[in-house]
Coordinates of C-alpha atoms in Angstrom, one line a residue:
X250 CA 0.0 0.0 0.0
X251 CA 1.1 3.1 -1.0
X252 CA 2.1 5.9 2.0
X253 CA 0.8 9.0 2.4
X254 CA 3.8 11.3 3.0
X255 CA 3.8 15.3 4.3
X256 CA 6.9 17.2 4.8
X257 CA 6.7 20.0 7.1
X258 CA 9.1 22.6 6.4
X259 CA 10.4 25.5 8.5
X260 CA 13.2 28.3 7.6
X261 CA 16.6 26.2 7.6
X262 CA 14.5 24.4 4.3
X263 CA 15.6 27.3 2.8
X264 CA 18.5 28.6 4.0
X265 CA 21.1 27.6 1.4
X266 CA 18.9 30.3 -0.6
X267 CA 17.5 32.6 1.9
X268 CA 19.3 34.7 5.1
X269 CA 19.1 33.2 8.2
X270 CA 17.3 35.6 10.7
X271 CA 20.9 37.3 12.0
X272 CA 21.7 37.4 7.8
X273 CA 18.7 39.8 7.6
X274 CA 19.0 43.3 7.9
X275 CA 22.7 42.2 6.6
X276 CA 20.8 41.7 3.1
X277 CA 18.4 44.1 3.9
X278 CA 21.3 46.7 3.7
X279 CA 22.6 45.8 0.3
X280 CA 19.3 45.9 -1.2
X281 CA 19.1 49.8 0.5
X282 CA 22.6 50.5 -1.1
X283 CA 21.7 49.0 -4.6
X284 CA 18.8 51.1 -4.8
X285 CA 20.1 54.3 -2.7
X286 CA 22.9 54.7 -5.1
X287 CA 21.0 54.4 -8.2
X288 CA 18.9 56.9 -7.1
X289 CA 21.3 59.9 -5.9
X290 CA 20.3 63.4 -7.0
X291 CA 23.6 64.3 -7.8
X292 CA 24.0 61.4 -10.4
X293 CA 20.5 61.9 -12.3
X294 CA 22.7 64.1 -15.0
X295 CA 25.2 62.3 -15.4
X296 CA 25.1 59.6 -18.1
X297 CA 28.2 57.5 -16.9
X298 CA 26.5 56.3 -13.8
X299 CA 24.2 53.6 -13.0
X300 CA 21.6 55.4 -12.2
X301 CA 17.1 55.4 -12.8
X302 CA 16.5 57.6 -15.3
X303 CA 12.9 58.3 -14.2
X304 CA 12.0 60.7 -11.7
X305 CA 9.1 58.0 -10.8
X306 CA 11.6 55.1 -10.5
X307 CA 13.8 57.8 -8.7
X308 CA 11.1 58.6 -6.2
X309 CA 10.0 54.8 -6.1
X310 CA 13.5 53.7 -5.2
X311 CA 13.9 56.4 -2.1
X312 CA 10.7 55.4 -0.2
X313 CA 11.8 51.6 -0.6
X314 CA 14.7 52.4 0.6
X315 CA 13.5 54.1 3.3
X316 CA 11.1 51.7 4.2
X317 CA 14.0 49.2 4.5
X318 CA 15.9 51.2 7.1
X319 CA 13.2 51.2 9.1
X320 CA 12.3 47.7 8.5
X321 CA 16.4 47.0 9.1
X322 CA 16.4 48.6 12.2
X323 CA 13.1 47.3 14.1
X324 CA 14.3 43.6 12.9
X325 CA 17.5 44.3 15.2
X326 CA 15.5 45.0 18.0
X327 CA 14.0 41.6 18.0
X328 CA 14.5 37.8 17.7
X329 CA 13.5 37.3 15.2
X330 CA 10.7 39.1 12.0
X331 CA 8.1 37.0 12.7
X332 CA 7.9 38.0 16.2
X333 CA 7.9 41.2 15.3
X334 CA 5.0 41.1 12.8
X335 CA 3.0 39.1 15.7
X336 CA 3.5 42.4 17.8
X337 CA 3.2 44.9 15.0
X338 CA -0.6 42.6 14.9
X339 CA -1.4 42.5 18.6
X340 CA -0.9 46.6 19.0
X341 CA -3.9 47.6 17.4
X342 CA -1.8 51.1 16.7
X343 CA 0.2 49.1 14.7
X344 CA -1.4 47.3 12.5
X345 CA -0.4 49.9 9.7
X346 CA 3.1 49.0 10.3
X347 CA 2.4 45.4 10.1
X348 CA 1.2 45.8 6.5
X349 CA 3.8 47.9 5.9
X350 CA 6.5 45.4 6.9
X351 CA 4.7 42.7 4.4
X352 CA 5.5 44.8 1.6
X353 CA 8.9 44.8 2.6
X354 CA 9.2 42.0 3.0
X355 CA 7.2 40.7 -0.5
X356 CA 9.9 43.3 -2.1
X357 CA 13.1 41.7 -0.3
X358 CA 11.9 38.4 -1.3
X359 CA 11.5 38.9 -5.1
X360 CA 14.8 40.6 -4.7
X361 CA 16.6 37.8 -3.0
X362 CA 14.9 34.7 -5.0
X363 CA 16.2 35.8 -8.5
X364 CA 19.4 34.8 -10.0
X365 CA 20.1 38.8 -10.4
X366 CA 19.8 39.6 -6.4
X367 CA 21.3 36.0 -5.6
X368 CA 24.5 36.9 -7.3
X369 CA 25.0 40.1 -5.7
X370 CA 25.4 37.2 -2.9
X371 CA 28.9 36.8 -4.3
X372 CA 28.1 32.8 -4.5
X373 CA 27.4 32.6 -0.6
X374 CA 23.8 31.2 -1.7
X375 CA 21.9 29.2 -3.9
X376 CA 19.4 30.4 -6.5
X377 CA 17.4 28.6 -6.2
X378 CA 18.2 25.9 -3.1
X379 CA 19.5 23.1 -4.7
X380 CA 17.7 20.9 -2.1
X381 CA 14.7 21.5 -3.9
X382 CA 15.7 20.5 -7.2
X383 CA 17.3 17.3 -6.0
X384 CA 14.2 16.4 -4.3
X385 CA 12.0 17.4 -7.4
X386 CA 14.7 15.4 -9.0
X387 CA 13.9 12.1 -6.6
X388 CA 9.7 12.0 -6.2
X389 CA 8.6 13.6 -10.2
X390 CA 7.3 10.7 -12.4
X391 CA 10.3 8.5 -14.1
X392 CA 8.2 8.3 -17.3
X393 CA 10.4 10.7 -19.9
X394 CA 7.9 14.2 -20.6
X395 CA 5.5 13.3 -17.6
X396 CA 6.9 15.4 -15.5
X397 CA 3.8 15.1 -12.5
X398 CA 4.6 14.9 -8.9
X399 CA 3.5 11.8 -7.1
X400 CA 0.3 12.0 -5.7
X401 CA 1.0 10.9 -2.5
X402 CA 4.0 13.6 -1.3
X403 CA 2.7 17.0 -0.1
X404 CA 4.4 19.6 1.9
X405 CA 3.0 22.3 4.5
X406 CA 5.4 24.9 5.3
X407 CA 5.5 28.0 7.3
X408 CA 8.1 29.5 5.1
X409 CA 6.7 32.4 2.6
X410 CA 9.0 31.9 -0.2
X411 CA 8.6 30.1 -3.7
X412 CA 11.3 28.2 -3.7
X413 CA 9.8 25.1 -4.8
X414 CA 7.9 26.5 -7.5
X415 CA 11.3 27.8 -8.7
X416 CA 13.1 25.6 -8.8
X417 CA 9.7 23.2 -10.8
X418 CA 10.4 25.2 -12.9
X419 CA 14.0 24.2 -14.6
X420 CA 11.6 21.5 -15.4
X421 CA 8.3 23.0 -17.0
X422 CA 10.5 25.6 -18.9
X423 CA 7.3 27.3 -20.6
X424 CA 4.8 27.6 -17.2
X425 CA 4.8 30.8 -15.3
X426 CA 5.0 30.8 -11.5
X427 CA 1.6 31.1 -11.5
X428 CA 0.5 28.4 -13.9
X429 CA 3.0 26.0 -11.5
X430 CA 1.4 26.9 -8.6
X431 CA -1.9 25.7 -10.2
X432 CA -0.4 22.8 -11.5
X433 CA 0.9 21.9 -8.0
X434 CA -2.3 22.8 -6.0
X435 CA -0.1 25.5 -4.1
X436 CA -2.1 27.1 -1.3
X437 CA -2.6 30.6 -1.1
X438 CA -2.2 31.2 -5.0
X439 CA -3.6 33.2 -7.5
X440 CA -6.2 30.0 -8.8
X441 CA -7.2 29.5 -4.8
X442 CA -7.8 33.0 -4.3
X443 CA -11.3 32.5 -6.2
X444 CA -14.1 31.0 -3.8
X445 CA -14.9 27.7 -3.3
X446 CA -12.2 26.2 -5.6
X447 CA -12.1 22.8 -4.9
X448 CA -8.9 21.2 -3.3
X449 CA -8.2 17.7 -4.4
X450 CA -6.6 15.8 -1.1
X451 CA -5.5 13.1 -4.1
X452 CA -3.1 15.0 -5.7
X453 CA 0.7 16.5 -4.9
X454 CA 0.0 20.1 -2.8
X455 CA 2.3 22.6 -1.1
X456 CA 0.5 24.4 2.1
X457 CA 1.7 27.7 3.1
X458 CA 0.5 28.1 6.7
X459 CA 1.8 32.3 7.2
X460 CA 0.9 32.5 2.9
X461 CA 3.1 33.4 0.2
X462 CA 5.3 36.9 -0.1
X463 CA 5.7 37.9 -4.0
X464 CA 2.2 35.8 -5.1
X465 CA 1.7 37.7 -8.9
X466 CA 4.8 39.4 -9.4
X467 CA 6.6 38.2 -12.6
X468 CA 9.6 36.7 -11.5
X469 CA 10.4 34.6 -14.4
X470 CA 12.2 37.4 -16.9
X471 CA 14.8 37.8 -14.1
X472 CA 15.0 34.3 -13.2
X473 CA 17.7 34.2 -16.1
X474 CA 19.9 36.8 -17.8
X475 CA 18.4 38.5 -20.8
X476 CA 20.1 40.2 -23.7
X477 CA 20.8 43.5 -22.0
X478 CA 24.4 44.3 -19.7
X479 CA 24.7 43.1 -16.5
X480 CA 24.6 46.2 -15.6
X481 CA 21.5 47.4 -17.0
X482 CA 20.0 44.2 -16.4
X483 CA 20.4 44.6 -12.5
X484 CA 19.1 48.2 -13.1
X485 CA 16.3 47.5 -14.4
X486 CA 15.3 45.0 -12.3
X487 CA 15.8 47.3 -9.0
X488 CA 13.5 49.7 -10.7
X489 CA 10.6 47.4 -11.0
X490 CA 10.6 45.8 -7.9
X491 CA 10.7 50.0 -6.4
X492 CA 7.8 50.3 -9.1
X493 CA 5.7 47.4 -7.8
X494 CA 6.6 47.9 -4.0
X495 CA 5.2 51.9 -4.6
X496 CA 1.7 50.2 -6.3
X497 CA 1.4 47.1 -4.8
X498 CA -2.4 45.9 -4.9
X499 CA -3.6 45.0 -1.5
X500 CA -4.6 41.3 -2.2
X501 CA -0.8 40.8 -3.0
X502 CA -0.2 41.8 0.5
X503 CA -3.2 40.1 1.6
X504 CA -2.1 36.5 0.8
X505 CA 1.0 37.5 2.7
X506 CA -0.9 35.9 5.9
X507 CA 0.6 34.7 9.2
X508 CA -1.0 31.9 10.2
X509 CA -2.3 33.8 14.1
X510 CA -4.1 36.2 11.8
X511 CA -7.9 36.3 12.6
X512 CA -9.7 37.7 9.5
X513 CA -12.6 38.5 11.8
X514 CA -10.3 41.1 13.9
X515 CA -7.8 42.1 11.5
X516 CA -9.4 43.1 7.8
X517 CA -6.0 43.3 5.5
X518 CA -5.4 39.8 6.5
X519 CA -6.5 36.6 3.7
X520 CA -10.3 35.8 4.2
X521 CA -9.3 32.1 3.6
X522 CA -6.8 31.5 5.9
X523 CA -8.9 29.1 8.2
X524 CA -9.6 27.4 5.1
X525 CA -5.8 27.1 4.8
X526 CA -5.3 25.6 8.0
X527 CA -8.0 22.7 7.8
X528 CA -6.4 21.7 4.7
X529 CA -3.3 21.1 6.4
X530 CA -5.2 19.4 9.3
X531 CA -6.4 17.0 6.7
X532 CA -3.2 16.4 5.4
X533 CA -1.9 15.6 8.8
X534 CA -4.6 13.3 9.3
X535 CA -4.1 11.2 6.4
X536 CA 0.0 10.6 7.0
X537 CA 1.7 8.0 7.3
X538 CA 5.3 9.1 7.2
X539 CA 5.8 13.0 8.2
X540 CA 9.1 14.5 7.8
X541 CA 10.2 17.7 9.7
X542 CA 12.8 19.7 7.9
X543 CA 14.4 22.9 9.2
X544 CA 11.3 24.0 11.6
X545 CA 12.2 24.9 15.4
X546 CA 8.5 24.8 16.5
X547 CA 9.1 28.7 18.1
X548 CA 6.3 29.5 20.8
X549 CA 4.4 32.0 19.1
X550 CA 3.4 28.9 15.9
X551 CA 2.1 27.0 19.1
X552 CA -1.0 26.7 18.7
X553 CA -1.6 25.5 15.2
X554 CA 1.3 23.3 15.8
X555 CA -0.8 21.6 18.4
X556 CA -3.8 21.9 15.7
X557 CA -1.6 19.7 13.2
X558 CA -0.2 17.4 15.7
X559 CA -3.5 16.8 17.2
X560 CA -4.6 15.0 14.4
X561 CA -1.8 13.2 13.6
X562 CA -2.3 9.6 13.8
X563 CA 0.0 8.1 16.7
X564 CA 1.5 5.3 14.3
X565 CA 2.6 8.5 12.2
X566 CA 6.5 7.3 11.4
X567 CA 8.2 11.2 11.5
X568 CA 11.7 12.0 10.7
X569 CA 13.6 14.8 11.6
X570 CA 15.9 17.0 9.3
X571 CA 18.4 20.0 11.2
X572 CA 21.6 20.2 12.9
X573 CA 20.0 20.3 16.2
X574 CA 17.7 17.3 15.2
X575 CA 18.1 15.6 18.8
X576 CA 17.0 18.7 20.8
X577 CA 13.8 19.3 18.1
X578 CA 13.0 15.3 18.8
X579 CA 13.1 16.3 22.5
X580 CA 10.6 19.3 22.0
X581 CA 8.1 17.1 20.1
X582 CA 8.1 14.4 22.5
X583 CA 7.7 17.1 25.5
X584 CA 5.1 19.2 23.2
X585 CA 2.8 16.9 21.7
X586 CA 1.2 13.4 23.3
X587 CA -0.1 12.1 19.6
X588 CA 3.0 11.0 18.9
X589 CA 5.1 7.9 20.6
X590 CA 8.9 8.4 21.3
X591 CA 10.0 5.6 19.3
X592 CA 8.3 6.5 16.4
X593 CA 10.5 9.2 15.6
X594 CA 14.2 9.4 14.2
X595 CA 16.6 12.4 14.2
X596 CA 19.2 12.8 11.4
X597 CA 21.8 15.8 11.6
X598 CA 22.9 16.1 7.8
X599 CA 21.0 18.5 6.0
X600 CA 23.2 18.8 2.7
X601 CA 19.9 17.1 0.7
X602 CA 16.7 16.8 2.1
X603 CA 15.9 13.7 3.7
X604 CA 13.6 10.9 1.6
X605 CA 11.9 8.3 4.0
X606 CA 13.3 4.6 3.1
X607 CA 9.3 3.8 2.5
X608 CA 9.0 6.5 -0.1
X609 CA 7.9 4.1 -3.4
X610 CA 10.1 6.0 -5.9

């Protein structure tokens, strides 16, 4: 009999891509110098430097910029962003700050998930993870041109980012992001935005428990070099993610959801997002082998982790992926009572992510 299998994914799934929170405002910074220098008054006349020609892209590029400093700086005084979004949430005062730091966010991660930003990297990441693409690699249908994910693998991840869908990509060459996402049954997305689409528990999914940061931007002319400079190229590209952060429609930012959001309290927030969550019960519900890659289970995803685990099934055979595997095995044992200690096995490599010996592939 064929196993249902769920990996749960937290932020070291991504981290060969993707700062690490003390990385942060690091990156933030760079992006704040790309831009800041390419839009310097005292450069606008002068031909020989790499700077917006526009006044809009000019004026675009200075409130993003500013927006980051801020962004930078209030990240510092925390542990980590997340925590500070759930206080930005909680103080009613500021929820216009928590909507503001989405957008920063949504821009920073367009920035960083493109070849173009990645580079600037100097090669100390991957564009996308490699993980991803060797998994992709392992699970997708043998037969040559099938290409389909097996229906029995999905994921649920509290990570924002859509590194999955590019690195599914190297594969379906001609998709967009957004056709992939359909094709995947990836949850919030553009296709599951509409009401009462219908979710088919039968086929490969990805989850998104705090939804997805960059949901309709067009990533894909900048996920490889065009025919212009490098220069002009990276120009370019700063200007229209400036352009998009300065008109970005509110349903982008909307699908941008943590999962604590209550859409009955909080009205920017994505009306579905309880829909999102029973999915992912369901999903937990129905595995048989779970494995946990990269996720720390922090205090303030509590609850809904209790949610999930609470309908876990106590023969559930999980695995756990990170270089502190043994202390997160200790947390679930201590945390959850729906699963039994010796149904759960810690390994420390995380080079390539971890495929469960009863995986049919």
């Amino acid at each position: 009999m064929v196993k249902n299998i769920t990996y749960l994914l937290g932020a070291g799934a991504s981290a060969n891509c993707l700062p690490v929170i003390d990385e942060m405002p690091k990156r933030l910074n760079i992006l704040k110098a790309e831009l800041n220098i390419r839009s310097k008054a005292v450069f606008v006349n002068n031909p020989g430097n790499d700077v917006f020609a526009g006044e809009d892209d000019i004026s675009n590029a200075r409130t993003l910029v500013a927006d980051l400093e801020w962004l930078s700086g209030e990240i510092q005084k925390h542990k980590t962003v997340d925590t500070l979004a759930k206080k930005f949430y909680l103080i009613k005062s500021k929820n216009a700050d928590l909507k503001k730091l989405k957008k920063v966010l949504i821009a920073y991660f367009i920035y960083e998930q493109t070849k173009i930003g990645g580079e600037i990297n100097s090669g100390a990441k991957e564009v996308p993870d490699k993980r991803y693409d060797s998994l992709i690699a392992t699970i997708i249908d043998k037969k040559i041109g099938n290409l389909n994910l097996p229906t029995n693998f999905k994921i649920i991840t509290w990570n924002y980012d859509l590194q999955f869908e590019i690195a599914y990509k190297e594969y379906l060459h001609e998709m967009s992001i957004n056709d992939i996402q359909k094709k995947i049954q990836a949850i919030p997305s553009t296709e599951f935005i509409k009401r009462n689409t219908f979710f088919d528990y039968n086929k490969f999914s990805i989850v998104r428990l705090n939804g997805v940061a960059g949901l309709k931007i067009d990533l894909e002319g900048h996920l490889k070099r065009g025919s212009k400079t490098e220069k002009d190229d990276l120009k370019d590209f700063l200007a229209s993610i400036a352009r998009y952060y300065c008109n970005m429609p509110d349903d982008d930012i909307r699908v941008f959801n943590y999962s604590w959001e209550n859409p009955d309290d909080y009205s920017d927030t994505y009306e579905e997002t309880n829909t999102v969550k029973k999915i992912a019960k369901e999903i937990m519900r129905a595995t048989d082998i779970l494995v946990i890659i990269g996720y720390s289970f922090p205090v303030f995803n509590r609850s809904v982790d209790k949610e999930l685990f609470g309908t876990l099934n106590r023969q559930t055979q999980i695995y756990i992926q990170d270089k502190n595997a043994n202390e997160i095995q200790k947390l679930i044992i201590e945390s959850f009572n729906t699963v039994f200690p010796d149904r759960i096995k810690a390994y420390n490599l995380v080079n390539q992510f971890f495929i469960p010996p009863e995986a049919d592939i």
